[in-house]
Amino acid sequence: WQTPREQTQLAQSRMMQLSKQIEQYDQRLQRLQQEQITLNDNLLLNDLEDLRVDYEIAQQTHYATEQQLTQLKQTAQTQQQHVQDLEKTLADARLKAQQLQGKLASLEALQQAGLGKDHLNDQDREQWQAWGWDQQTRLGELIKLYETSEHSLTPNHRWQTAIEHLLEQDLQALCFNDFDEQIDKFSDYSQHLRAFECLISPDNHSQYQPHNQVHPNHPMSDQPIFHQPLADKIQSPLGLKIAVASIYCVDNLEQAIRHRHDLNTGQFFLTIDGVCVGKTWLRTPTKNSVHEGVLARQQQLQTVQASFQQQQQHLAALENRLQQAQTTWQTQQNEQTVLTQEYQQQQTELHELNAHINREQQQYEQTQYRLQQLQEEAETLNEHLENDRMDYADEQRLYEQASTELTIQTQQREQLEAQRNTLQQQLQTQRQTTKDCQSHWQALRLDCESTRQQHIHSQQTLQRLQEQLIDQQAHYEQLLEEQLSLDDTALESLHAQHQQLLQTHLVYEQQLKLAQNDQQALDKAIQANEKARHEAEQQANQWRDQIETQKLQWQESQVRATTLREQFQETGFDFEAIQANFSADVDIAQQEVALKNVQQRIQRLGSINLAAIDEYQETLERKHYLDEQNNDLETALATLESVIQTMDKETRGRFKSTFESINTQLRANFPKLFGGGEAYLALTEQDLLNTGVSIMARPPGKKIASIQLLSGGEKALTAVALVFAIFSLNPAPFCMLDEVDAPLDEANVGRFCQLVREMSQHVQFIFITHNKVTMELAENLIGVTMRESGVSRLVSVDLTEAVQVLEKG
């Protein structure tokens, strides 16, 4: 609830606030309209559409290129896989060819040994080479074995061992077609020939003819029954077929012995084990002959040669296919590279175009959004402006109504002040009456208290007399008893005492009656006083209640008057001026309706944030706290920057001094190790905190260059010079060198040892070396050996003790 004065002040303040707010809304609305005009001028939708069309075209081109690149990559990957498969196949083929070649070489070497091609000395080999005999075919290379079956030929290797044992050295025989040209050479060279060393045949590869057909050169038509000639099982030069025409094949020795009587002169049987059985003789084969396996090896050699040639052809075809596949793959790689560059360029252009479209789209959307915001804000401002104008009119009416009500309340206040003065006079009268009643009541209370004290005293006296009476009666009875036992004199004396006591008793009874009468009178007086006191108290309570009621009414009127006075003073209006303009015919009901309307409008405004002041205070305190923290951080940052600057300055100084000291020592160590030349450290930048350090060296007889351009030994010596320079600046307890002298020659090793000897005065060196000169420098020598694989052992040698032992020896 608000007083009219508060309503007047609130309405006046609200009117001023609404007036300023209306003016601000007008200005804001004008700025929004101007900004809308500017944004509409800058809104270009056609450019954005053109950019989108260009982007779609570029995207389609990029997609086509991507599809083409993907297809090309797949083709290249397939081709690469094909190349890898061909390379693997080619590697397998080469491995197989190498295996066949190795096997062929091994077989050829064994075959040459079996055919006797390596038994010649140097003189005979030269003679054979001059005659062309070294390239001539041997008999063992021409023999092939077959089995006849219904006029057909089938390879049969069962009789290879038997023929090898039969012919033995004859397998090494040379085969010629030009006997007349070679016959003269036999006479001069016959002392060097073995049996069948030379076999002359006009036909080296005569075809097989079945044994039942008479050959014109066949020396024999009479043969053992059911036995096949050896000549029918071989394909060889004709001369050999004639030579073995008298030899017949049997499966085992028992069969040969059983049928040997069927043989003619010059004929004999050959078993499958190589045993020869004549009619009157038997010869067993030589064991472990060098000619064993010649025929089988020859056949295997021919098979391997055919496989090797076939593998060589397959290898050539694979190499040709691989070269074509690699060429195709390289072409695809080049096309892929070009297409990838084109794809990347299109992708870059597409990204740039997309970014441009996004920027334009974003700018367009921002402009559209801003225009929408401006439109909404303008509508909101118009609505607020209309509402504020209506509120201003309402507030103006409320101000007039509150002023009228304030005048009425002023008159009511004057009336209340008059009533208050009347009530104050009545209150004073009541207070005086109450004060008189209180005095009378106090006097009655004192009289009552005095009467009560007298009553108590009378009761005490009465009680004391009753006690004395009881004592006298007891004494009287005692005397009566004693009288019965005494004589007459004593009885008379007792009788006199008894009379005396009776009189005393009567006196006491009279006093008691008087006291009882006084007590009754006092009781009546107390009761009357109590009744009067009770009536006075009731009257006092009534007057007290009336006084309290009047006091409360007066206080309420006083508070109401004070409140009205303060409210009117808060309005800032002149009471006399308002009272002069106040009309007496104001409708109170109309003012009450207007008051209710104002109250409803106040309720529609919603609750006021009463804690805003406290929140502002808390926010202000938070700001002060953050300001203090910011000041502390700025102070700490300044301190930190100062410390960093100090550290940077100290670091620069220490780095410069350390760099100069190491550089000076490096300049001194380098000539000692190289026997001349110079080396120094160089900074890569001017800033000492960010610079790098490079080592420049010039060995004797060379130009100065970076350490990367030196040889291995020069790098090692330069590194040793730098390490020793660092150790001279800050010596460590020990230094370990791991085969530093490995790339050095004897002269450099000597200078290295001399520098180590000088540095050993300050630093203990532990070095690993294989150089004897360096070992001689050591005081304690520890050797590491590996007598067994994976097992190392230490061998310690004390050089001082060894020298002492040598001196004693």
Coordinates of C-alpha atoms in Angstrom, one line a residue, residues 2-9 402-403 405-406 567:
Q2 CA 1.3 3.5 -0.9
T3 CA 0.3 6.8 0.4
P4 CA -0.9 9.6 -1.9
R5 CA 2.3 11.4 -1.4
E6 CA 4.3 8.3 -2.5
Q7 CA 2.0 7.8 -5.4
T8 CA 2.5 11.5 -6.4
Q9 CA 6.2 11.2 -6.2
A402 CA -2.9 11.5 -6.2
S403 CA -2.8 15.3 -5.7
E405 CA -6.3 12.5 -2.6
L406 CA -3.4 14.2 -0.9
Q567 CA 4.5 11.5 3.2

